[in-house]
Coordinates of C-alpha atoms and ligand atoms in Angstrom, one line a residue:
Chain A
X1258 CA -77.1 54.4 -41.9
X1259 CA -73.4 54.7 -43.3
X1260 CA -73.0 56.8 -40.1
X1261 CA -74.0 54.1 -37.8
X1262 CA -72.2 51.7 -39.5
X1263 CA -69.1 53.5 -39.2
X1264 CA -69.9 54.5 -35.4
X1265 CA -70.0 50.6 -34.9
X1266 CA -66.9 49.8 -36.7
X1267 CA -65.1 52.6 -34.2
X1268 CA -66.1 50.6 -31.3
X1269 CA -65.4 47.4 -32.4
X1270 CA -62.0 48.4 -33.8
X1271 CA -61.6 50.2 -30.2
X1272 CA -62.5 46.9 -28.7
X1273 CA -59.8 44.9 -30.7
X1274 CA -57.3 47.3 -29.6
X1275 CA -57.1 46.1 -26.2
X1276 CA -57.5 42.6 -27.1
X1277 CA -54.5 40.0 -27.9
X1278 CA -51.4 42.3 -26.8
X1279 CA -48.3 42.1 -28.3
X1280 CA -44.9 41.2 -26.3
X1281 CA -44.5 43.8 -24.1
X1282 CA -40.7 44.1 -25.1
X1283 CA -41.5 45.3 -28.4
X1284 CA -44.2 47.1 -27.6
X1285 CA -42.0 48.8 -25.6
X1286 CA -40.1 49.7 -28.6
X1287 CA -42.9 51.2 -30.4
X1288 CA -44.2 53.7 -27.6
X1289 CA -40.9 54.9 -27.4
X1290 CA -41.0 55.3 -31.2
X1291 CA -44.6 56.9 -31.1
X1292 CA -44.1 59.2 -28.1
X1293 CA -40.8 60.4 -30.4
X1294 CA -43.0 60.9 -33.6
X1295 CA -46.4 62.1 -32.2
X1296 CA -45.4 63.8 -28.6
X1297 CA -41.6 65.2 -29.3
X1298 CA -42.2 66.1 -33.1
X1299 CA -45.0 68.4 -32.2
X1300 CA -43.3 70.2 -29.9
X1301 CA -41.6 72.7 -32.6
X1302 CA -44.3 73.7 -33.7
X1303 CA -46.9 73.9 -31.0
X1304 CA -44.2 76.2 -29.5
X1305 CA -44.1 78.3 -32.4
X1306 CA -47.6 78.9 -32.8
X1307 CA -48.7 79.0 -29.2
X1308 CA -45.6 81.7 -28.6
X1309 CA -47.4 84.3 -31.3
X1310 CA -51.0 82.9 -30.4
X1311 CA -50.4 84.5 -26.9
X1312 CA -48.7 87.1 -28.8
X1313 CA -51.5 88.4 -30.4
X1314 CA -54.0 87.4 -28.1
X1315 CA -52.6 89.6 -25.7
X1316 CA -52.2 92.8 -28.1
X1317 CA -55.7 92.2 -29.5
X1318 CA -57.3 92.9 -26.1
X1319 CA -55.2 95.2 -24.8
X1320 CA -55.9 97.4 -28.5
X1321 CA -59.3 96.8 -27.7
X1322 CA -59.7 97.8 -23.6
X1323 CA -59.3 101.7 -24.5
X1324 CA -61.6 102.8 -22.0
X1325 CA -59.3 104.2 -18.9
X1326 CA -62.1 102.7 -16.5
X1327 CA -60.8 99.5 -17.2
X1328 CA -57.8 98.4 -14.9
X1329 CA -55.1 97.2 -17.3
X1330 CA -54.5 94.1 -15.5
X1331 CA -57.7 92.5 -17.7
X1332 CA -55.4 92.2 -20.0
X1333 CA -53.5 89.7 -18.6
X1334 CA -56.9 88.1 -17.0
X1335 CA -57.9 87.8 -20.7
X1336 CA -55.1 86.5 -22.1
X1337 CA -54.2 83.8 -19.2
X1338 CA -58.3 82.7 -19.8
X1339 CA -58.3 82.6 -23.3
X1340 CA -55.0 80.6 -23.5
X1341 CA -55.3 78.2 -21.0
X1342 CA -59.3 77.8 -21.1
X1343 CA -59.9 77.2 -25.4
X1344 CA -56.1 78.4 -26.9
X1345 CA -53.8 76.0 -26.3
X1346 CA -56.6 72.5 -25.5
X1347 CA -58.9 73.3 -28.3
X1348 CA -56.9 75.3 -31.3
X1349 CA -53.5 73.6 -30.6
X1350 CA -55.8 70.4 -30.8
X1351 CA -57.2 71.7 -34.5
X1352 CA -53.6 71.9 -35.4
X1353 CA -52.9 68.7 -34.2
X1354 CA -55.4 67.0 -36.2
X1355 CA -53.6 68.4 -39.2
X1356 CA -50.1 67.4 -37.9
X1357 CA -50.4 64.1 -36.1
X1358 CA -53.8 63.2 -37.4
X1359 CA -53.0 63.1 -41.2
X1360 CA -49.3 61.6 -40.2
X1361 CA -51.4 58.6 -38.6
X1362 CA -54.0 58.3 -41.2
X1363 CA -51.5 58.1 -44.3
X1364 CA -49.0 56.0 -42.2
X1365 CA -51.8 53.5 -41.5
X1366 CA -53.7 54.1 -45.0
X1367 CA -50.4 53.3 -46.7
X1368 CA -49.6 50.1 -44.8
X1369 CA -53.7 49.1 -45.5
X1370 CA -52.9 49.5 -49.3
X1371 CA -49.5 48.1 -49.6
X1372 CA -51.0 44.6 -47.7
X1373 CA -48.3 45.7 -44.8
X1374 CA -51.8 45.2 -42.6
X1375 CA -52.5 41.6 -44.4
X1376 CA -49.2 41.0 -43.7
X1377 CA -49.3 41.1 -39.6
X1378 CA -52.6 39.6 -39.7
X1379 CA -51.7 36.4 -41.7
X1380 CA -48.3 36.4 -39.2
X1381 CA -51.3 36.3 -36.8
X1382 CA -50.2 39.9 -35.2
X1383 CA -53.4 41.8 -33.7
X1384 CA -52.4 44.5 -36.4
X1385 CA -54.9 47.1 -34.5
X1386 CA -53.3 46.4 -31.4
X1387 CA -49.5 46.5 -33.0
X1388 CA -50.6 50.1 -35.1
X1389 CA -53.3 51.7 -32.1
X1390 CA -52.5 50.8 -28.7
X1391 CA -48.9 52.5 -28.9
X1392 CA -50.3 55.8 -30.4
X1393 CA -52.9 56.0 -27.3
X1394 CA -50.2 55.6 -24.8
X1395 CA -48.3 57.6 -26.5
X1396 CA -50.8 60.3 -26.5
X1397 CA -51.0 59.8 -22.7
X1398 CA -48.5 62.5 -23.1
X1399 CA -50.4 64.8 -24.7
X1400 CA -51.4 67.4 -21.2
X1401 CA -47.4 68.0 -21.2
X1402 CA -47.2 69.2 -24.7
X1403 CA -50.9 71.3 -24.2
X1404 CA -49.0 72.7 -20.6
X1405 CA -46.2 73.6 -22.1
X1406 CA -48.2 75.7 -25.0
X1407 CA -50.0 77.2 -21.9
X1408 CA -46.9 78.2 -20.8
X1409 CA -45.2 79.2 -23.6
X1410 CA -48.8 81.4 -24.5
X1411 CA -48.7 83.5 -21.5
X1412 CA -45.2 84.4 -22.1
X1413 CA -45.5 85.3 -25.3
X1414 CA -48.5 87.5 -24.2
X1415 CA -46.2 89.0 -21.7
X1416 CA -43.3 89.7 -23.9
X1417 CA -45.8 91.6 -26.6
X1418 CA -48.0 93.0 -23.9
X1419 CA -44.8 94.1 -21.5
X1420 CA -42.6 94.6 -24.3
X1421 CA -45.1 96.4 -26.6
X1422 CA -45.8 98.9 -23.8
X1423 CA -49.2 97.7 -23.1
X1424 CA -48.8 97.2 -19.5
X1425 CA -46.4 97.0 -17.3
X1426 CA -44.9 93.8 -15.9
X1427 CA -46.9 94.1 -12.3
X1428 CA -50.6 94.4 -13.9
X1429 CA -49.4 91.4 -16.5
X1430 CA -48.8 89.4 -13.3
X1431 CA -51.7 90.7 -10.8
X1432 CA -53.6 89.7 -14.1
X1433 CA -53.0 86.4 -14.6
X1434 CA -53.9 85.9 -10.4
X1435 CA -57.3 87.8 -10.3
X1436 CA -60.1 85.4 -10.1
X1437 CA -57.8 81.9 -10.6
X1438 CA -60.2 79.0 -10.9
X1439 CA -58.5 75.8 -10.3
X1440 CA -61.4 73.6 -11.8
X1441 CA -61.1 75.6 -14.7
X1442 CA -57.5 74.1 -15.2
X1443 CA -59.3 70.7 -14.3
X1444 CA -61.5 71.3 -16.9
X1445 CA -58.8 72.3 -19.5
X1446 CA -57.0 69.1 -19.0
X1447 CA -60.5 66.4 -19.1
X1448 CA -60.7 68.2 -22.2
X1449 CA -57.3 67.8 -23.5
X1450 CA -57.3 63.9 -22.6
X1451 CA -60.5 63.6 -24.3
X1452 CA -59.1 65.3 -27.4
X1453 CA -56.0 62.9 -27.2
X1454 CA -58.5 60.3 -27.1
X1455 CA -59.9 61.4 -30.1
X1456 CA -56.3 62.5 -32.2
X1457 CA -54.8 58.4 -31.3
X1458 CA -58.1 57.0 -32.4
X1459 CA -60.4 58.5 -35.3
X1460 CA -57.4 58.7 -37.6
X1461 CA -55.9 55.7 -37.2
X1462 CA -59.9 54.3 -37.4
X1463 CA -59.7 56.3 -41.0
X1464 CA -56.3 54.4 -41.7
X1465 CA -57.2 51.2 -41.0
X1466 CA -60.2 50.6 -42.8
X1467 CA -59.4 52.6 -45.8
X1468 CA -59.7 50.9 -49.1
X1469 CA -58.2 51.7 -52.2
X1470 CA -54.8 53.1 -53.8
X1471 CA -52.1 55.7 -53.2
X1472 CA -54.8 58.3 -53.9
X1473 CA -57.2 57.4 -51.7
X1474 CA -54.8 57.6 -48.9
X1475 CA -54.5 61.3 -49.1
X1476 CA -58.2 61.5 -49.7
X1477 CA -58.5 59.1 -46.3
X1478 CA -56.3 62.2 -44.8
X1479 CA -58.0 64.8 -45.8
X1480 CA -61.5 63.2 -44.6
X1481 CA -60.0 61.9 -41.4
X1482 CA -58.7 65.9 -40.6
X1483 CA -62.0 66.9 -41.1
X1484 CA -63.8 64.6 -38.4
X1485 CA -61.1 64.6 -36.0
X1486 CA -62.1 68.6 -36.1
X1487 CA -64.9 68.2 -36.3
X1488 CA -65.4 65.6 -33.4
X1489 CA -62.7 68.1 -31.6
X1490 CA -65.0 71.0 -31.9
X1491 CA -68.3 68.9 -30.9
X1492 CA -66.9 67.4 -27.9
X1493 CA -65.5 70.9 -26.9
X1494 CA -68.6 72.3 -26.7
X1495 CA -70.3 69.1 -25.2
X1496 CA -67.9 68.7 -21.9
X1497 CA -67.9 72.7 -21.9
X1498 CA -71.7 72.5 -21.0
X1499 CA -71.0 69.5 -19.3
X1500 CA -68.4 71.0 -17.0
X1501 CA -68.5 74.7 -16.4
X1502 CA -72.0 74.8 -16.9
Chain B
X358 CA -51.5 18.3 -47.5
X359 CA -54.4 21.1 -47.9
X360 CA -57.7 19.7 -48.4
X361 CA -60.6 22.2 -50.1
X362 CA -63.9 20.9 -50.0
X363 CA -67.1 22.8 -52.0
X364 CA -66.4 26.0 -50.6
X365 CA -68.3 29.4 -51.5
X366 CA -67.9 32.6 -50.7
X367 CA -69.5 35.8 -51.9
X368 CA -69.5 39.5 -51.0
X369 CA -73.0 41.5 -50.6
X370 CA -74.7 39.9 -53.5
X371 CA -71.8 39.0 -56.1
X372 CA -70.5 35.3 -55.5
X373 CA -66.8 35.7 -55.8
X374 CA -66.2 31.6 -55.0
X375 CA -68.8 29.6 -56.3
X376 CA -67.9 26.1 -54.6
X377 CA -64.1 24.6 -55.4
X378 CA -63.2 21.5 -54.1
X379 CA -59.0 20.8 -54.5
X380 CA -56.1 19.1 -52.9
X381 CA -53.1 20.9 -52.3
X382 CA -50.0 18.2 -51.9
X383 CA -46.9 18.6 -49.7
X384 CA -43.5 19.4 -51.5
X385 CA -45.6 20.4 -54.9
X386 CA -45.9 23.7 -55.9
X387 CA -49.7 24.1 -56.6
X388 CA -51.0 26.4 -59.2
X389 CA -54.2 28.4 -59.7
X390 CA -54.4 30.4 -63.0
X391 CA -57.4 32.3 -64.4
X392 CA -58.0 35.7 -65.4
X393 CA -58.1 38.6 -63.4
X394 CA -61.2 38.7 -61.3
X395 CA -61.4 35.1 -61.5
X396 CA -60.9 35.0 -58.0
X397 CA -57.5 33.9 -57.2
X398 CA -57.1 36.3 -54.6
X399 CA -59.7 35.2 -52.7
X400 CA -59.6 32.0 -52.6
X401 CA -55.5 31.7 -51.5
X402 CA -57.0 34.6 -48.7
X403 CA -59.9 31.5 -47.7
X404 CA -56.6 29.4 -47.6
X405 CA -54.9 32.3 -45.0
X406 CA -58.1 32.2 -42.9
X407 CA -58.4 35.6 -43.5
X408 CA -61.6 35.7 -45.3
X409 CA -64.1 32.6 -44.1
X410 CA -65.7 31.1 -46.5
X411 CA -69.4 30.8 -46.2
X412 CA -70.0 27.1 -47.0
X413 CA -67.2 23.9 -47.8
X414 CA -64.1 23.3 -45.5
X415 CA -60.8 23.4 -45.4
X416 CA -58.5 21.0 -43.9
X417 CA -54.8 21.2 -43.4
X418 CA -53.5 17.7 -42.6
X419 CA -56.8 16.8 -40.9
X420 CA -57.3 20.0 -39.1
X421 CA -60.6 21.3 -40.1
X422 CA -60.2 25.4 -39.6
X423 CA -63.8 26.1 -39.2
X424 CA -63.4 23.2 -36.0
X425 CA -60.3 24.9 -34.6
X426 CA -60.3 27.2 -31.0
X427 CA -58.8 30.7 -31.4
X428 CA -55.8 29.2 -30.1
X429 CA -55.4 26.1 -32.2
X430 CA -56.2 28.6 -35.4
X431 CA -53.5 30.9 -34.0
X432 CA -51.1 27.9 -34.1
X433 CA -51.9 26.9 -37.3
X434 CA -50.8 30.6 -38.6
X435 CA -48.0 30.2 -37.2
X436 CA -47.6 27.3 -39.9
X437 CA -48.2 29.2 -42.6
X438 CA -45.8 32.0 -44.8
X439 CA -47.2 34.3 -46.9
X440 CA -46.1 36.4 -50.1
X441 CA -47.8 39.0 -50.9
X442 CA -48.5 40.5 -54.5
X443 CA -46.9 43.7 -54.4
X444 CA -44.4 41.9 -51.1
X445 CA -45.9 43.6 -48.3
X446 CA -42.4 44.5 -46.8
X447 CA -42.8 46.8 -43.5
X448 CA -40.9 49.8 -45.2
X449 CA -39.8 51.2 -41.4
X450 CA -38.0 48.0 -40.7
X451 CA -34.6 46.9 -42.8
X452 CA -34.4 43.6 -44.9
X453 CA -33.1 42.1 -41.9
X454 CA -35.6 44.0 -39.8
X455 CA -38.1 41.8 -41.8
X456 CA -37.1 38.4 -42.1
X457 CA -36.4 38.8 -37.7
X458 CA -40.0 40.5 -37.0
X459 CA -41.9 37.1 -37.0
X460 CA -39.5 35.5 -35.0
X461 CA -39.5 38.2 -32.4
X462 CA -42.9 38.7 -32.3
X463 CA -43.2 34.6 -31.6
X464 CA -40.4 32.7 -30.5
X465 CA -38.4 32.7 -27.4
X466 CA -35.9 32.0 -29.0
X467 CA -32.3 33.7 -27.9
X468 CA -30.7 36.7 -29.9
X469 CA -28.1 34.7 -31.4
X470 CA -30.2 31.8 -32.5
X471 CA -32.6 34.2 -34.2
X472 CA -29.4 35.5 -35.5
X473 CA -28.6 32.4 -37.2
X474 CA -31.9 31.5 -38.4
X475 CA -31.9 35.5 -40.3
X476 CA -28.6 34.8 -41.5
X477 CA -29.3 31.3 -42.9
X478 CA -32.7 32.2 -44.7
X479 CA -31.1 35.8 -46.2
X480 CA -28.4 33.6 -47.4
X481 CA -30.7 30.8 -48.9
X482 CA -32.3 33.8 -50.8
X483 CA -29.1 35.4 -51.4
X484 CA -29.4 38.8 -50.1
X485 CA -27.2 38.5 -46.9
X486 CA -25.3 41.8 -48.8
X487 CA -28.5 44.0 -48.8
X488 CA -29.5 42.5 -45.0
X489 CA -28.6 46.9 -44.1
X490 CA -31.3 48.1 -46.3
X491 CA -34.6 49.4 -46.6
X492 CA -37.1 48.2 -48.8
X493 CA -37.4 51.3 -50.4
X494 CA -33.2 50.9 -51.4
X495 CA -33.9 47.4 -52.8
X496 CA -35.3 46.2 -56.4
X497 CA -38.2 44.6 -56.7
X498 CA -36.8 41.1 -57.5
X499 CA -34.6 41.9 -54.5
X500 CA -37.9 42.9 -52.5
X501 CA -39.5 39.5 -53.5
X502 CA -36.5 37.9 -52.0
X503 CA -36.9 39.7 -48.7
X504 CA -40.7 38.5 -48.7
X505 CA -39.8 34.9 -49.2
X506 CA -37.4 35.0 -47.1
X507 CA -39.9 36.0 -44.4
X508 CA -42.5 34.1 -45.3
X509 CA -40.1 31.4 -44.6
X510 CA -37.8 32.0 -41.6
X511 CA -40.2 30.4 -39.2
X512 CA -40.5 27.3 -41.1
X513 CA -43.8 26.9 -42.1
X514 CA -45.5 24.0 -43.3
X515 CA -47.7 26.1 -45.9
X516 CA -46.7 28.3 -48.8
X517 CA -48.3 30.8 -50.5
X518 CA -47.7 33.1 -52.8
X519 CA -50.1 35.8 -54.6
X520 CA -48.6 36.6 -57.9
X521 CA -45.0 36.2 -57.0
X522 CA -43.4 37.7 -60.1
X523 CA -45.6 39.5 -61.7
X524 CA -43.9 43.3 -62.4
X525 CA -40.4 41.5 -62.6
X526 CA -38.9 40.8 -66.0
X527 CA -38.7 37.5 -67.0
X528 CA -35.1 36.6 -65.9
X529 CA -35.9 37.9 -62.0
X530 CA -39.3 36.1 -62.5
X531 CA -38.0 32.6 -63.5
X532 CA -35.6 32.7 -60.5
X533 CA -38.0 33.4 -58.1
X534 CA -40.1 30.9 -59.4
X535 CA -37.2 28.4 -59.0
X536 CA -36.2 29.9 -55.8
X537 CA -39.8 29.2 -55.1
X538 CA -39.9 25.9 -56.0
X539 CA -36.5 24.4 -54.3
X540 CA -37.6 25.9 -50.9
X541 CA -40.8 24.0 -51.4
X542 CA -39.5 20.8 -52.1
X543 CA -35.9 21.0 -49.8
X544 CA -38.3 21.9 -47.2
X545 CA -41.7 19.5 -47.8
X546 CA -43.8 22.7 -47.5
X547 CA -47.3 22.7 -49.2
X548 CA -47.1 25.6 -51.6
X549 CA -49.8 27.3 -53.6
X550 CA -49.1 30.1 -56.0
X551 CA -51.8 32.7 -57.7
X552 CA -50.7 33.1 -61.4
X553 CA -51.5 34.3 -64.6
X554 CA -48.1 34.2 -66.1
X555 CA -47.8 31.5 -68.7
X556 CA -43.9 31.1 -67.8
X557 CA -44.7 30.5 -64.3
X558 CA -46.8 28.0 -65.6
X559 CA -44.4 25.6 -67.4
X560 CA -41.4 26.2 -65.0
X561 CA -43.1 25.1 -62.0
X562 CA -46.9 23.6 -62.8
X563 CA -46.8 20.3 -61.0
X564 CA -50.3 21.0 -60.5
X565 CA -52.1 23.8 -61.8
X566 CA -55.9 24.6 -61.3
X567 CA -57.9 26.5 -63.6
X568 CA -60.5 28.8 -61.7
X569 CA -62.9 30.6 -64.2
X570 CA -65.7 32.9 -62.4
X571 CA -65.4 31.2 -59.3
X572 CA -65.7 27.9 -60.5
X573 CA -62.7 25.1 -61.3
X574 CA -63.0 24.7 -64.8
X575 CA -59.9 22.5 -65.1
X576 CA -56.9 20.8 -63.4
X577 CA -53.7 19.1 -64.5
X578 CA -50.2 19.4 -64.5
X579 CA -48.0 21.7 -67.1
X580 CA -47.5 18.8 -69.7
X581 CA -51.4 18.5 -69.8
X582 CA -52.5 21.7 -69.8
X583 CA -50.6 22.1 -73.6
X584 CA -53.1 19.3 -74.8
X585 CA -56.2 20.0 -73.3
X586 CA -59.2 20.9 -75.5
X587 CA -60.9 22.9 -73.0
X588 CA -62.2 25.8 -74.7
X589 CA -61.8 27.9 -71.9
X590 CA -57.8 27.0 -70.9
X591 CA -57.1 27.0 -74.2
X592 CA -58.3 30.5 -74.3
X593 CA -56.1 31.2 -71.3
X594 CA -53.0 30.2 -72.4
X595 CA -52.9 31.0 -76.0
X596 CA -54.3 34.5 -75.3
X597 CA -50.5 35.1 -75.5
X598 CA -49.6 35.6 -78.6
X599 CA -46.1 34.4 -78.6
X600 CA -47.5 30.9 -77.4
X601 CA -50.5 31.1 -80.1
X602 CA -47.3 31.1 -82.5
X603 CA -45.4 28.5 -81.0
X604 CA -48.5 26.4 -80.8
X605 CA -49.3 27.5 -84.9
X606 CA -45.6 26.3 -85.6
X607 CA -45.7 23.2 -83.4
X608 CA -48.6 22.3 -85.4
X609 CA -47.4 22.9 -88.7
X610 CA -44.2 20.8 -87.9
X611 CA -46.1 17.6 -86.6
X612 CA -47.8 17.8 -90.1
Ligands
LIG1426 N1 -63.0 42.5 -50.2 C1 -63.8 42.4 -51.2 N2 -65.1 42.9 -51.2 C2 -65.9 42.8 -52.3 N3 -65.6 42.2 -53.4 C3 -64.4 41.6 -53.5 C4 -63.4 41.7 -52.4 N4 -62.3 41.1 -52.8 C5 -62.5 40.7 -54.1 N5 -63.7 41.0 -54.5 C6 -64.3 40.7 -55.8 O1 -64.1 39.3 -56.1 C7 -63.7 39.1 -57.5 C8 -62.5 38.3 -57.6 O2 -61.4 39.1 -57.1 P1 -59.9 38.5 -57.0 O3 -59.1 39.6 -56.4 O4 -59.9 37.2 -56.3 O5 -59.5 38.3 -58.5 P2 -58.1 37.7 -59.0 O6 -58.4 36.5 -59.7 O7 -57.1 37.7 -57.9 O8 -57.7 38.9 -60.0 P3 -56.2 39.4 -60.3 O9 -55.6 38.5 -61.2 O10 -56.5 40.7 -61.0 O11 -55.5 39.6 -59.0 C9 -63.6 40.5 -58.1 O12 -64.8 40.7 -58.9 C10 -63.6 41.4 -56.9 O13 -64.3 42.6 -57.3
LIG1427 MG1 -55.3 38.7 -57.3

């Protein structure tokens, strides 16, 4: 029952959202601000982990193709699938629940308990539009930061897999060719929007209706990581069926 | 003028607001006292319109919010300043930050006549030194300024404050209540102001209403609420012990 009730408090908050608009001129202000926090702030460490990610992903295979049957060139196949198809949209996604999720949650949660919320509402400021609708645009941006950890994936692959002495630089490259799928690229990026979708909304949804103290807005965290990864990891498997199926 | 009529308003099954009838007078500052859980909160949020009250009405001058379009109640907020208990400051924004936002979010009004409206209500409140700062680099007196001051830069009609002072000491508390009080009457605003500090009470009590479980158990101004025999008031106010003395020694004097 709590389940449905909560299910029905996302789609009405959703609904508010896109209802009453603030002046475009500031809300301006706050995408800009957003797509700084959320979208740019990420990018140090999405980089980071994505670079060793591709790193490993790469080594792992290649230690694990020992039989001389096998043309080397998998490896590369292997890595470029792994990274582009579940790496970088579903893991850097998990990661992102932790980073931007719980950064939306307690910023949110905190301005619920300290009556910031109350405080737009009585100014008679659509506080869901004011705190929401700039996080979703913002995570419009989101496929640039999940390319770029593509990218960034396959070169760190090619560093430890070139560099480590693996392959050489011609299989790497005839690797990540064989068999190229466009769809499947398609497919990466409906998933990453959908995974924006849910890393602008379910957190700030766990913000904005939390009650309670200080305390309860790292519990509200914590608890809002959880579904986001939760909802990341069911929806993954959901349009995977859906779409290469 | 603010006009309450019998209203009630409950939660699942507990009845928070069990049918108040009062009138709130322009240029007064209005008082409701009671303990904590009495319901003070709620009923100045069934003043904000941000809780609706199941049954009774309220009108402010004539306008009848449960009668009002979405736009007509919009307006009407517009009307309206609030301060909130713990002030409610948006901590990304600076003082000045603050006391602009409502006018930016709903005026169309130029830069430098926003300008001068910041400048004239930060220096009413006397903080046009801190106008730079974060909430988070101010004290709380200082913070309660910044709240009034934004409660009040757009002129509003209606006042009201939830526990204005409370976690000040004394001295900061008594000037906000005068600070309080002075904008209210320069300014012909209706105010009403959540207590349950007794100094609040005699500094500023031109009305004062006593709310006990939901229920107005009394009404009156400061000088009346010192002689009333109601059991329950009495229990209010002398459940300070400093006033249960002053009371003992006023007593033994008159004999
Ligand atoms: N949103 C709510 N949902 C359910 N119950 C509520 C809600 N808000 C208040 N209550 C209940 O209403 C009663 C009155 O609360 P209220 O906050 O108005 O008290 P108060 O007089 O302001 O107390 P205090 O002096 O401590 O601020 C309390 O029992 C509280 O539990
Ligand atoms: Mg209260």
């Amino acid at each position: 029952m709590s389940y449905l009730t909560s299910i029905g408090s996302y789609a009405i908050m959703i609904k508010e959202v896109f209802k009453k608009p603030v002046k475009w001129r500031i809300m301006k202000s706050l995408i800009l601000k957003e797509i700084d926090e959320l979208m740019y702030g990420s990018l140090g460490i999405v980089i980071f982990i994505s670079f060793f990610i591709g790193a490993v992903v790469t080594i792992q295979t290649a230690i694990n193709l020992t039989n001389p049957i096998i043309p080397k060139n998998l490896i590369g196949f292997t890595a470029r699938q792994s990274i582009i198809l579940e790496f970088s949209p579903t893991f850097v996604s998990i990661i992102m629940a932790g980073k931007v999720g719980s950064y939306i949650t307690s910023s949110i949660g905190t301005m619920r308990v300290t009556e910031q919320i109350d405080a737009l509402e009585v100014m008679g400021v659509n506080a869901l539009n004011y705190l929401v609708f700039p996080k979703i645009v913002a995570m419009l941006f989101y496929p640039f930061v999940i390319a770029i950890s593509m990218f960034v994936g396959i070169v760190g692959g090619w560093i430890a897999g070139v560099f480590g002495g693996f392959l050489t630089n011609a299989e790497f490259s005839e690797g990540l060719q064989i068999d190229f799928k466009p769809f499947q690229v398609v497919y990466a990026f409906i998933k990453t929007l959908v995974f924006a979708w849910i890393l602008a909304t379910v957190p700030s949804f766990h913000g904005f209706y939390m009650k309670g103290g200080a305390l309860e807005v790292g519990k509200a965290s914590t608890t809002s990581f959880v579904w986001t990864s939760v909802l990341i990891v069911v929806m993954n498997y959901l349009l995977t069926q859906l779409l290469l199926n | 003028m603010i006009e309450v009529k019998d209203i009630h308003k409950s939660f699942g099954d507990t009845n928070v607001l069990k049918g108040i009838t009062a009138t709130f007078k322009k240029g007064k500052t209005n008082l409701i006292i009671g303990q904590s859980g009495s319901g003070k909160t709620v009923f100045l949020k069934c003043l904000l319109g941000l809780f609706s009250p199941e049954e009774g009405s309220i009108a402010y001058d004539g306008r009848d919010y449960a009668k009002l379009s979405g736009d007509e109640r919009r307006d009407l907020r517009q009307e309206m300043g609030m301060v909130f208990q713990g002030s409610a400051l948006f901590d990304s924004m600076t003082v000045e930050g603050n006391v602009m936002f409502p006018l930016d979010m709903f005026t169309k009004k130029s830069k430098s006549e926003k300008q001068e409206r910041v400048d004239f209500v930060l220096k009413r409140v006397n903080l046009l030194e801190a106008r730079d700062r974060f909430p988070s680099q101010i004290s709380g007196g200082m913070q309660k300024r910044v709240a009034i001051a934004r409660a009040i830069v757009m002129n509003p009609k209606y006042l009201f404050c939830d526990e204005p002072n409370s976690g000040l000491d004394p001295k900061t508390a008594t000037l906000i209540d005068n600070l309080i009080q002075e904008i209210t009457e320069e300014y012909d605003i209706t105010t009403v102001i959540n207590t349950h500090d007794m100094n609040s009470v005699m500094e500023i009590g031109e009305k004062i209403i006593f709310l006990k479980d939901g229920l107005k158990e009394w009404e009156g101004t400061k000088n009346e609420i010192f002689k009333t025999d109601n059991k329950a008031v009495t229990g209010f106010v002398y459940s300070s012990e400093l006033f249960e003395k002053v009371r003992k020694m006023y007593v033994e004097e008159r004999n």
